[in-house]
Amino acid sequence: MVKDLFPSVSVRWKLMASFIIVFLVPVCLLRFGVPFWLTLFIGILLTAFFSWYAGSRILGTIDRLLNIAGKQSKSKTANRSDGDELQTLINTFDGIYNELEQKYSNPSKPTPIDLDNTSVEQTLLMPDPSRRISFNATLATGQPAMGDVVIMFDHEQLLNDHQIHITEDDAKELFEQVRTLTLEQLKQLSEYSKLTEDEKGIIEFQELLLHDPALLEGLNVALDEGIELIEAIQETFQGLKKRLQDSQNQYIAARAADCEDLEKRLTTSIISLANPELDDFYDRVHEKIIFCQQILPSEVVMLHRAGVRGIISMKGTASSHAQILMKCFGIPSLSCIENFYYRGMDGVKVLLDTRAHKLIINPKSVDQQILSRSITQFFSDIILEPIHLPNGEAIEVLATINNIELDATRALGMGADGVGLFRSEMTYIGKAELPNENELYAEYFHLTNTFQGKPVTMRMLDLGGDKLAGFQTDDLEENPSMGNRSMRLLLTRKDIFRTQLRAMLRAANDHTCILFPMISGWDELIKIHAFIDKQKEELIDEGYEINPNIQYGLMIEVPSLVEKIEDFVKDYSVFNIGSNDLTQYTLAADRNNRSVSDYYKYSHPSIISMISKVSKVYSQAGKRASMCGEMAYNLELLPLLIGLGIRSFSVSWDHIAELKSAISNINIEVCQKLTVEALNCRTQSEVEQVLGNYNPWPEGY
Ligand code: PEP
Ligand code: MG
């Protein structure tokens, strides 16, 4: 193939230059007295050269395009040798276009495209359902699961595909039918024993809406005006949704999602009633894995009742009601999968590795060990006693508790050596009312009592950022993660500080530690301790007995604390490295912003170096820093954490058994060796490569 002589010059300029050369050279030659016949000959030679060059480049380009197309499609290169290359090219691209059109218009029969030479990142939009491929999900609930996919109807598409035109009296009659049916379904849902107060609240709110005279009146007026039923429902609910969303009260604003849920539920039911063949969707989902764009709370409950094995939703947020429900029911689920085109996946086998937040399409038998491993760990490999490294060093595996009622006994049953982190804010998030001291005392006492004789670290309210209570609605901050959050908030809201502190002090025993989140230095600590001393005195004056052995601890989350870490060792007994926030603040990468997730890496050399510093300072002082946050249960990073000297971990109940087993079998010399190498790395990928080069576990583990 002829190479381009001037690759960086535009084709237009090249053509212009050729014309000028072909014209100017003969003119100059004649001007300098070269005979006419010689000038003509040179002119013809130049024209022939440029024509040949241009033609070869065009043919070469066609050939390259045909080669590229040949890798992407099966049908179209057959006629390559037929006559005109340009026509072959047109036929080829026609073929590709038809294949794609067929694939998208007939999603249940996908045509695999040969993507063998393409990296995972490049294929995200259209995974080949015949090959093993995995995707990362941001959110996960439940245990790993495997099954065949059923694609859930898309609400918008359902409305588009099945347009119905029911108006006036027919519409009123049909709406009444659907309203009664929905009220019945809501009643059935509310009888679910596993529903929390929050979920019951959603159902009650939807029931109220269905009885609301103003809403029903609005709908009737719209129908009387001749508006079609679905449109009338949408209009009526849009108005209400807008009013809710505009509310200054965050609790009320959050009800807009429940309102939308109800609207979709009503319109879906209307379409199902009008098209009875659609109604059997829930009959088809038993033991299946559901794929959908976004899941509604009511759909989670319906799917749970129908016995689904798992749910994959492309969108979702950790605090959404649907997510909370999936967690509450223990449904294996993965949410927030970017750039994943799932149409065409019907019937494909997938594995939900909920622990690693991975969706594996067409899992191999080796992948399926994920399922058996978790079952073994959960039912037979639970280690109730404290564990040791093979060299005899003691290790603490503590529980991170989010919800005392749900997690405390489960964690104890899984072998937790105590509570490393109780996130006390869960009682406040999204609630309009603040809890009172006695309610909090009962909750905290339940925790300390469940873990009698074991260490229990209770963290003071870490509200702010993405964790907002009902009262934090009026003055929403621009950059809340770095705003009036955690202890800073409590120092400005002494009423809330006082209530929680008094409840904690009253519930504390010999093994209790009160932990302060997001501390940046001594200035706030001095104020905090002055306030604590005052509250203790008040409680004692009121006749309460306050345990003299209460300990205090710090969350190590702000880099300024690491910088001066030596200054805090002597005064505090518990130090929790909050890997989530320490990473966020050190690397200036919002932990909730997916567009900077490449910058948010626990394996960043600066994070490793900080952990190394903290761990060294504490072990020299004969104390321990405990690792908590997501990094604490990351088995890929575990050898590094052990090598860095971390001997205490706080993880949620479902990671305790796995972590205990992994640590009991780890080879400490290998951990130390890889840590020396990792500490010398300049980039996070070098660190990851070092980790990949070593296996500190025995063969077959
Ligand atoms: C952390 O920051 O690592 C941590 C455990 O705190 P939270 O995730 O609750 O902010
Ligand atoms: Mg934190």
Coordinates of C-alpha atoms in Angstrom, one line a residue, residues 36-599:
F36 CA 7.8 23.0 -25.7
W37 CA 7.9 19.2 -26.4
L38 CA 10.0 18.7 -23.3
T39 CA 7.7 20.9 -21.1
L40 CA 4.7 18.9 -22.4
F41 CA 6.4 15.6 -21.6
I42 CA 7.3 16.8 -18.0
G43 CA 3.7 18.1 -17.6
I44 CA 2.3 14.7 -18.6
L45 CA 4.7 12.8 -16.3
L46 CA 3.8 15.0 -13.3
T47 CA 0.0 14.6 -14.0
A48 CA 0.5 10.8 -14.3
F49 CA 2.4 10.7 -11.0
F50 CA -0.1 12.6 -9.0
S51 CA -3.1 10.6 -10.5
W52 CA -1.3 7.4 -9.6
Y53 CA -0.6 8.6 -6.1
A54 CA -4.1 9.8 -5.4
G55 CA -5.7 6.6 -6.8
S56 CA -3.4 4.3 -4.8
R57 CA -4.2 6.2 -1.6
I58 CA -8.0 5.9 -2.3
L59 CA -7.8 2.2 -3.1
G60 CA -5.5 1.6 0.0
T61 CA -8.1 3.4 2.2
I62 CA -10.9 1.3 0.8
D63 CA -8.9 -1.9 1.4
R64 CA -8.2 -0.9 5.1
L65 CA -11.9 -0.1 5.6
L66 CA -12.8 -3.5 4.2
N67 CA -10.3 -5.1 6.6
I68 CA -11.7 -3.3 9.6
A69 CA -15.3 -4.1 8.5
G70 CA -14.3 -7.8 8.0
K71 CA -13.5 -8.0 11.7
Q72 CA -16.8 -6.7 12.8
S73 CA -19.3 -8.6 10.7
K74 CA -19.6 -12.0 9.2
S75 CA -21.7 -11.4 6.1
K76 CA -20.3 -8.6 4.1
T77 CA -16.8 -9.5 2.9
A78 CA -18.0 -12.3 0.8
N79 CA -18.1 -10.2 -2.4
R80 CA -14.8 -8.6 -2.0
S81 CA -13.4 -9.8 -5.2
D82 CA -16.5 -8.7 -7.2
G83 CA -15.7 -5.8 -9.5
D84 CA -15.9 -2.3 -8.1
E85 CA -14.2 -1.8 -4.8
L86 CA -16.4 1.2 -4.0
Q87 CA -19.5 -0.8 -4.5
T88 CA -18.1 -3.6 -2.3
L89 CA -17.5 -1.0 0.4
I90 CA -21.1 0.3 0.1
N91 CA -22.4 -3.3 0.3
T92 CA -20.3 -4.1 3.3
F93 CA -21.5 -1.2 5.3
D94 CA -25.0 -1.9 4.3
G95 CA -24.5 -5.4 5.7
I96 CA -23.2 -4.1 9.0
Y97 CA -26.1 -1.6 9.3
N98 CA -28.6 -4.4 8.7
E99 CA -27.0 -6.7 11.3
L100 CA -27.1 -3.9 13.9
E101 CA -30.7 -3.1 13.0
Q102 CA -31.7 -6.7 13.3
K103 CA -29.9 -7.0 16.6
Y104 CA -31.6 -4.1 18.2
S105 CA -35.1 -4.6 16.8
N106 CA -35.0 -8.3 17.9
P107 CA -33.3 -8.2 21.3
S108 CA -34.2 -11.7 22.3
K109 CA -32.1 -13.1 19.6
P110 CA -28.8 -11.3 19.9
T111 CA -26.2 -11.7 17.1
P112 CA -22.8 -12.1 18.9
I113 CA -20.2 -9.8 17.4
D114 CA -16.7 -11.0 17.5
L115 CA -15.2 -8.8 20.2
D116 CA -12.3 -11.1 21.1
N117 CA -9.7 -8.5 20.3
T118 CA -11.5 -5.7 22.1
S119 CA -10.9 -4.7 25.7
V120 CA -13.7 -4.8 28.3
E121 CA -13.9 -1.0 28.5
Q122 CA -14.5 -0.7 24.8
T123 CA -17.3 -3.2 24.8
L124 CA -19.3 -1.9 27.7
L125 CA -22.2 -0.8 25.5
M126 CA -23.1 -4.1 24.0
P127 CA -21.7 -7.2 25.9
D128 CA -21.6 -10.4 23.9
P129 CA -24.0 -12.7 25.6
S130 CA -22.0 -15.7 24.5
R131 CA -18.7 -14.8 26.2
R132 CA -17.6 -14.5 29.8
I133 CA -17.3 -10.9 30.7
S134 CA -17.6 -9.0 34.0
F135 CA -18.9 -5.6 35.0
N136 CA -18.5 -3.5 38.1
A137 CA -21.5 -2.4 40.1
T138 CA -21.4 0.4 42.7
L139 CA -24.1 -1.0 45.0
A140 CA -24.8 -4.6 46.1
T141 CA -27.0 -6.4 48.5
G142 CA -27.5 -10.0 49.6
Q143 CA -25.4 -13.0 49.0
P144 CA -23.9 -14.1 45.7
A145 CA -26.4 -15.8 43.4
M146 CA -26.5 -17.2 39.9
G147 CA -29.4 -17.7 37.5
D148 CA -30.9 -17.0 34.1
V149 CA -31.9 -13.5 33.1
V150 CA -35.4 -12.2 32.5
I151 CA -35.6 -8.6 31.2
M152 CA -38.1 -6.5 33.1
F153 CA -40.4 -4.4 31.1
D154 CA -39.4 -0.8 30.9
H155 CA -42.1 1.5 32.1
E156 CA -41.6 4.2 29.5
Q157 CA -41.4 1.6 26.7
L158 CA -44.5 -0.1 28.0
L159 CA -46.4 3.2 27.7
N160 CA -45.1 3.8 24.2
D161 CA -45.7 0.3 22.9
H162 CA -49.2 -0.1 24.3
Q163 CA -50.9 3.2 23.8
I164 CA -54.5 3.1 24.9
H165 CA -57.2 5.7 24.5
I166 CA -59.8 5.4 27.2
T167 CA -61.7 8.5 28.1
E168 CA -64.7 9.8 30.2
D169 CA -66.9 7.2 31.9
D170 CA -64.9 4.2 30.6
A171 CA -61.8 5.8 32.0
K172 CA -63.4 6.5 35.4
E173 CA -64.6 2.9 35.7
L174 CA -61.2 1.5 34.7
F175 CA -59.4 3.8 37.2
E176 CA -61.7 2.7 40.0
Q177 CA -60.9 -0.9 39.2
V178 CA -57.1 -0.2 39.3
R179 CA -57.4 1.9 42.4
T180 CA -59.1 -0.9 44.3
L181 CA -56.6 -3.4 43.0
T182 CA -53.7 -1.2 44.0
L183 CA -55.1 -0.7 47.5
E184 CA -55.4 -4.4 47.9
Q185 CA -51.8 -4.9 46.8
L186 CA -50.6 -2.2 49.2
K187 CA -52.5 -3.9 52.0
Q188 CA -50.9 -7.2 51.2
L189 CA -47.4 -5.6 51.2
S190 CA -48.0 -3.9 54.5
E191 CA -48.5 -7.3 56.0
Y192 CA -44.9 -8.3 55.3
S193 CA -43.4 -8.9 58.7
K194 CA -39.9 -7.8 57.5
L195 CA -40.9 -4.3 56.6
T196 CA -39.3 -1.6 58.7
E197 CA -41.1 1.5 59.9
D198 CA -39.7 3.4 56.9
E199 CA -41.1 1.0 54.4
K200 CA -44.4 0.9 56.1
G201 CA -44.4 4.7 55.9
I202 CA -44.1 4.5 52.1
I203 CA -47.1 2.2 51.9
E204 CA -49.2 4.3 54.2
F205 CA -48.4 7.4 52.2
Q206 CA -49.4 5.7 49.0
E207 CA -52.6 4.5 50.6
L208 CA -53.4 8.0 51.7
L209 CA -52.8 9.3 48.2
L210 CA -55.3 6.8 46.8
H211 CA -57.9 8.1 49.2
D212 CA -57.1 11.7 48.9
P213 CA -60.2 13.6 47.8
A214 CA -58.3 16.5 46.2
L215 CA -56.2 14.1 44.1
L216 CA -59.3 12.1 43.0
E217 CA -61.2 15.3 42.3
G218 CA -58.3 16.6 40.1
L219 CA -58.3 13.4 38.1
N220 CA -62.1 13.5 37.6
V221 CA -61.9 17.1 36.4
A222 CA -59.2 16.1 33.9
L223 CA -61.3 13.1 32.7
D224 CA -64.4 15.3 32.4
E225 CA -62.4 17.6 30.1
G226 CA -62.0 14.7 27.8
I227 CA -58.3 14.0 28.6
E228 CA -57.3 10.4 28.1
L229 CA -56.9 8.2 31.3
I230 CA -53.1 7.6 31.3
E231 CA -52.4 11.3 30.5
A232 CA -54.8 12.4 33.1
I233 CA -53.1 10.3 35.8
Q234 CA -49.7 11.6 34.7
E235 CA -50.8 15.2 34.8
T236 CA -52.4 14.9 38.2
F237 CA -49.4 13.2 39.7
Q238 CA -46.9 15.5 38.0
G239 CA -48.5 18.5 39.8
L240 CA -48.4 16.7 43.1
K241 CA -44.8 15.5 42.6
K242 CA -43.7 19.0 41.8
R243 CA -45.3 20.4 44.9
L244 CA -43.6 17.8 47.1
Q245 CA -40.2 18.2 45.4
D246 CA -40.3 22.0 45.9
S247 CA -40.8 21.5 49.7
Q248 CA -38.1 22.9 51.9
N249 CA -38.6 19.9 54.2
Q250 CA -36.4 17.1 53.0
Y251 CA -38.6 14.5 54.4
I252 CA -41.6 15.8 52.4
A253 CA -39.4 16.3 49.3
A254 CA -38.3 12.6 49.5
R255 CA -42.0 11.6 49.2
A256 CA -41.9 12.7 45.6
A257 CA -40.3 9.3 44.7
D258 CA -43.1 7.4 46.5
C259 CA -45.6 9.5 44.5
E260 CA -43.8 8.6 41.2
D261 CA -43.8 5.0 42.3
L262 CA -47.5 5.1 42.7
E263 CA -48.1 6.8 39.4
K264 CA -46.1 4.2 37.5
R265 CA -47.8 1.4 39.4
L266 CA -51.2 2.7 38.4
T267 CA -50.4 3.3 34.8
T268 CA -48.7 -0.1 34.5
S269 CA -51.7 -1.8 36.0
I270 CA -54.0 0.0 33.5
I271 CA -51.9 -1.2 30.6
S272 CA -51.8 -4.7 32.0
L273 CA -55.6 -4.7 32.4
A274 CA -56.0 -3.5 28.9
N275 CA -53.5 -6.1 27.6
P276 CA -54.0 -9.2 29.6
E277 CA -51.0 -11.0 28.0
L278 CA -48.6 -8.6 29.8
D279 CA -49.9 -9.5 33.2
D280 CA -48.0 -12.8 33.4
F281 CA -44.6 -11.1 33.9
Y282 CA -44.5 -11.9 37.6
D283 CA -45.3 -15.6 36.8
R284 CA -42.2 -15.9 34.7
V285 CA -39.7 -14.6 37.2
H286 CA -39.5 -17.3 39.9
E287 CA -35.8 -18.2 40.5
K288 CA -34.7 -15.8 37.8
I289 CA -32.4 -12.8 37.7
I290 CA -34.2 -9.6 36.7
F291 CA -32.5 -7.0 34.6
C292 CA -34.0 -3.5 34.6
Q293 CA -33.1 0.1 34.1
Q294 CA -34.3 1.3 37.5
I295 CA -36.4 -0.5 40.0
L296 CA -39.3 0.9 42.0
P297 CA -39.9 0.0 45.7
S298 CA -43.3 -1.6 44.9
E299 CA -41.6 -3.7 42.1
V300 CA -39.0 -4.9 44.6
V301 CA -41.8 -6.2 46.9
M302 CA -43.7 -7.8 44.0
L303 CA -40.5 -9.5 42.7
H304 CA -39.7 -10.7 46.2
R305 CA -43.1 -12.2 46.5
A306 CA -42.7 -13.8 43.1
G307 CA -39.5 -15.5 44.3
V308 CA -36.8 -13.8 42.1
R309 CA -33.3 -15.0 42.7
G310 CA -31.7 -11.6 42.0
I311 CA -32.1 -8.1 40.7
I312 CA -29.7 -6.1 38.5
S313 CA -30.6 -2.5 38.0
M314 CA -28.6 -0.1 35.9
K315 CA -29.4 2.9 38.1
G316 CA -29.9 3.3 41.8
T317 CA -28.7 5.1 44.9
A318 CA -27.6 3.7 48.2
S319 CA -30.3 5.6 50.1
S320 CA -33.2 4.9 47.7
H321 CA -36.1 3.0 49.2
A322 CA -35.8 0.3 46.5
Q323 CA -32.2 -0.3 47.6
I324 CA -33.1 -0.4 51.3
L325 CA -35.9 -2.9 50.6
M326 CA -33.6 -5.2 48.6
K327 CA -31.2 -5.1 51.6
C328 CA -34.0 -5.7 54.0
F329 CA -35.3 -8.7 52.1
G330 CA -31.8 -10.0 51.5
I331 CA -32.3 -10.1 47.8
P332 CA -29.1 -10.5 45.9
S333 CA -28.8 -7.4 43.9
L334 CA -26.3 -5.2 42.0
S335 CA -27.1 -1.6 41.0
C336 CA -25.4 1.2 39.2
I337 CA -23.7 -0.5 36.3
E338 CA -22.4 2.0 33.8
N339 CA -22.6 1.8 30.0
F340 CA -24.2 -1.6 30.0
Y341 CA -26.7 -2.4 27.3
Y342 CA -28.7 -5.3 28.6
R343 CA -31.4 -5.8 26.0
G344 CA -30.7 -9.1 24.3
M345 CA -29.6 -10.7 27.6
D346 CA -32.8 -12.7 28.0
G347 CA -32.1 -16.2 29.1
V348 CA -28.3 -15.7 29.5
K349 CA -26.7 -17.1 32.6
V350 CA -25.2 -14.5 35.0
L351 CA -23.5 -14.6 38.4
L352 CA -24.0 -11.8 40.9
D353 CA -20.8 -11.6 43.0
T354 CA -22.3 -9.3 45.5
R355 CA -19.3 -9.3 47.7
A356 CA -16.9 -8.1 45.0
H357 CA -19.7 -5.9 43.4
K358 CA -19.3 -7.8 40.1
L359 CA -21.7 -9.0 37.5
I360 CA -20.3 -12.0 35.6
I361 CA -22.0 -12.9 32.4
N362 CA -21.6 -16.5 31.3
P363 CA -19.7 -17.5 34.5
K364 CA -17.1 -20.3 34.2
S365 CA -17.0 -23.1 36.6
V366 CA -14.2 -21.4 38.5
D367 CA -16.4 -18.4 39.0
Q368 CA -19.1 -20.6 40.5
Q369 CA -16.8 -21.2 43.5
I370 CA -17.9 -17.7 44.6
L371 CA -21.2 -19.3 45.4
S372 CA -19.9 -22.4 47.2
R373 CA -17.3 -20.4 49.0
S374 CA -19.8 -18.0 50.5
I375 CA -22.1 -20.8 51.6
T376 CA -19.2 -22.6 53.3
Q377 CA -18.1 -19.5 55.0
F378 CA -21.5 -18.6 56.1
F379 CA -22.6 -21.9 57.5
S380 CA -19.6 -23.9 58.5
D381 CA -16.5 -21.7 58.6
I382 CA -17.6 -19.3 61.2
I383 CA -14.8 -18.7 63.7
L384 CA -16.2 -17.6 67.0
E385 CA -12.9 -17.2 68.9
P386 CA -10.4 -14.4 68.4
I387 CA -7.9 -15.4 65.7
H388 CA -4.1 -15.1 65.4
L389 CA -1.7 -14.8 62.5
P390 CA 0.2 -18.0 61.8
N391 CA 3.1 -16.3 63.7
G392 CA 1.0 -16.0 66.9
E393 CA 0.2 -12.3 66.7
A394 CA -3.4 -11.6 67.9
I395 CA -5.9 -10.1 65.4
E396 CA -9.2 -8.3 66.2
V397 CA -12.0 -8.7 63.7
L398 CA -14.7 -6.3 64.9
A399 CA -18.1 -5.5 63.6
T400 CA -19.2 -2.3 61.8
I401 CA -22.9 -1.9 62.9
N402 CA -25.2 0.3 60.8
N403 CA -28.5 -0.8 62.3
I404 CA -28.4 -2.2 65.8
E405 CA -31.7 -4.1 65.5
L406 CA -30.6 -5.9 62.3
D407 CA -26.8 -6.2 62.6
A408 CA -25.9 -6.7 66.3
T409 CA -26.9 -10.3 66.9
R410 CA -26.0 -11.3 63.3
A411 CA -22.4 -9.9 63.8
L412 CA -22.0 -11.7 67.2
G413 CA -23.2 -14.9 65.6
M414 CA -20.6 -14.5 62.8
G415 CA -17.8 -14.3 65.4
A416 CA -17.3 -10.5 65.8
D417 CA -14.7 -9.8 68.6
G418 CA -16.6 -6.7 69.5
V419 CA -17.9 -3.6 67.7
G420 CA -15.3 -1.5 65.9
L421 CA -17.6 1.1 64.6
F422 CA -21.2 1.8 65.4
R423 CA -22.6 4.3 62.8
S424 CA -25.1 6.1 65.0
E425 CA -26.5 8.4 62.4
M426 CA -28.7 5.7 60.9
T427 CA -31.4 6.6 63.5
Y428 CA -31.5 10.2 62.2
I429 CA -31.1 9.9 58.4
G430 CA -34.2 11.0 56.5
K431 CA -36.3 11.3 59.7
A432 CA -38.3 14.4 60.3
E433 CA -38.2 14.0 64.1
L434 CA -35.1 13.9 66.2
P435 CA -34.9 10.9 68.6
N436 CA -35.1 11.7 72.3
E437 CA -32.5 10.7 75.0
N438 CA -34.4 7.8 76.3
E439 CA -35.0 6.3 72.9
L440 CA -31.3 6.6 72.1
Y441 CA -30.3 5.2 75.5
A442 CA -32.4 2.1 74.9
E443 CA -30.8 1.6 71.6
Y444 CA -27.2 2.1 72.8
F445 CA -27.8 0.0 75.9
H446 CA -29.1 -2.8 73.7
L447 CA -25.8 -2.7 71.8
T448 CA -23.4 -2.6 74.8
N449 CA -25.5 -5.3 76.4
T450 CA -25.4 -7.6 73.3
F451 CA -21.6 -7.4 73.3
Q452 CA -21.2 -7.7 77.1
G453 CA -17.5 -8.1 77.9
K454 CA -16.3 -7.1 74.4
P455 CA -15.1 -3.8 73.2
V456 CA -17.9 -1.5 71.7
T457 CA -16.9 1.7 69.9
M458 CA -19.9 4.0 69.4
R459 CA -19.3 6.8 66.9
M460 CA -21.0 10.2 67.6
L461 CA -23.2 11.5 64.9
D462 CA -21.5 11.8 61.5
L463 CA -24.3 13.7 59.8
G464 CA -23.6 15.8 56.7
G465 CA -22.2 15.1 53.3
D466 CA -24.6 12.5 51.8
K467 CA -26.1 11.6 55.2
L468 CA -28.8 14.1 56.0
A469 CA -31.3 14.2 58.8
G470 CA -34.7 15.8 58.4
F471 CA -33.6 19.0 60.2
Q472 CA -30.7 19.6 57.7
T473 CA -32.9 21.0 54.9
D474 CA -33.0 24.7 55.3
D475 CA -29.4 25.6 54.7
L476 CA -28.1 23.0 52.2
E477 CA -24.4 23.6 51.7
E478 CA -22.6 23.9 48.4
N479 CA -19.9 21.4 49.4
P480 CA -21.4 19.4 52.2
S481 CA -18.6 16.8 52.6
M482 CA -16.3 19.6 53.6
G483 CA -18.9 21.6 55.3
N484 CA -20.6 21.7 58.7
R485 CA -20.5 18.0 59.1
S486 CA -19.9 15.4 61.9
M487 CA -18.5 16.9 65.2
R488 CA -18.5 20.4 63.6
L489 CA -22.2 20.1 63.3
L490 CA -22.6 18.9 66.8
L491 CA -20.6 21.8 68.1
T492 CA -23.0 24.2 66.4
R493 CA -26.1 22.2 67.5
K494 CA -25.4 21.6 71.2
D495 CA -28.9 20.4 71.8
I496 CA -28.4 17.4 69.5
F497 CA -24.8 16.9 70.8
R498 CA -26.1 16.9 74.4
T499 CA -29.0 14.4 73.8
Q500 CA -26.8 11.9 72.1
L501 CA -23.8 12.3 74.4
R502 CA -26.0 11.8 77.5
A503 CA -27.5 8.6 76.0
M504 CA -24.0 7.2 75.2
L505 CA -22.6 8.1 78.6
R506 CA -25.5 6.5 80.4
A507 CA -25.2 3.3 78.2
A508 CA -21.4 3.0 78.5
N509 CA -19.7 0.2 80.4
D510 CA -16.1 -0.7 81.1
H511 CA -15.5 -1.7 77.4
T512 CA -17.2 1.3 75.8
C513 CA -15.4 3.8 73.7
I514 CA -16.9 7.0 72.3
L515 CA -15.5 7.9 68.9
F516 CA -15.3 11.3 67.3
P517 CA -15.7 11.4 63.5
M518 CA -14.0 13.8 61.0
I519 CA -11.6 15.4 63.5
S520 CA -9.1 17.8 62.0
G521 CA -7.1 18.9 65.0
W522 CA -6.9 19.7 68.7
D523 CA -9.0 22.9 68.4
E524 CA -12.3 21.1 68.1
L525 CA -11.2 18.3 70.5
I526 CA -10.6 20.8 73.3
K527 CA -14.2 22.1 72.9
I528 CA -15.6 18.6 72.6
H529 CA -13.9 17.5 75.9
A530 CA -15.0 20.6 77.7
F531 CA -18.6 19.9 76.7
I532 CA -18.3 16.2 77.7
D533 CA -17.0 17.1 81.2
K534 CA -19.9 19.4 81.7
Q535 CA -22.5 16.8 80.6
K536 CA -20.9 14.2 82.9
E537 CA -21.1 16.5 85.8
E538 CA -24.8 17.2 85.1
L539 CA -25.6 13.5 84.8
I540 CA -23.8 12.8 88.1
D541 CA -25.7 15.6 89.7
E542 CA -28.9 14.1 88.4
G543 CA -28.0 10.8 90.2
Y544 CA -26.7 8.8 87.2
E545 CA -23.7 6.6 87.6
I546 CA -21.2 7.2 84.9
N547 CA -18.6 4.6 84.2
P548 CA -15.2 6.0 85.0
N549 CA -13.5 3.8 82.4
I550 CA -15.1 5.2 79.3
Q551 CA -12.5 5.5 76.6
Y552 CA -12.4 8.0 73.7
G553 CA -11.3 7.5 70.2
L554 CA -10.7 9.3 66.9
M555 CA -11.7 8.6 63.3
I556 CA -8.6 9.1 61.2
E557 CA -10.2 10.6 58.1
V558 CA -8.7 14.0 57.6
P559 CA -5.1 14.2 56.4
S560 CA -4.2 16.9 59.0
L561 CA -4.6 14.4 61.7
V562 CA -2.2 12.0 60.0
E563 CA 0.4 14.8 59.7
K564 CA 0.4 15.3 63.5
I565 CA -0.5 11.8 64.5
E566 CA 2.1 11.6 67.2
D567 CA 0.3 14.3 69.1
F568 CA -2.8 12.2 69.7
V569 CA -1.5 8.8 70.6
K570 CA -1.1 9.3 74.3
D571 CA -4.6 10.8 74.8
Y572 CA -6.8 8.3 72.9
S573 CA -7.2 4.6 73.2
V574 CA -9.0 3.9 69.9
F575 CA -8.0 5.0 66.5
N576 CA -10.1 4.1 63.5
I577 CA -8.7 4.7 60.1
G578 CA -11.8 5.6 58.1
S579 CA -10.5 4.5 54.7
N580 CA -13.5 5.9 52.9
D581 CA -13.1 9.4 54.0
L582 CA -9.3 9.4 54.4
T583 CA -9.1 8.4 50.7
Q584 CA -11.7 11.1 49.7
Y585 CA -10.0 13.9 51.6
T586 CA -6.4 12.9 50.8
L587 CA -7.0 12.4 47.1
A588 CA -9.5 15.2 46.7
A589 CA -11.9 12.8 45.0
D590 CA -15.5 12.7 46.1
R591 CA -16.3 9.2 47.3
N592 CA -19.8 9.5 45.7
N593 CA -18.8 11.0 42.4
R594 CA -18.4 8.2 39.8
S595 CA -16.7 10.5 37.3
V596 CA -13.7 10.7 39.6
S597 CA -13.7 7.1 40.7
D598 CA -10.3 6.5 38.9
Y599 CA -8.8 9.0 41.3

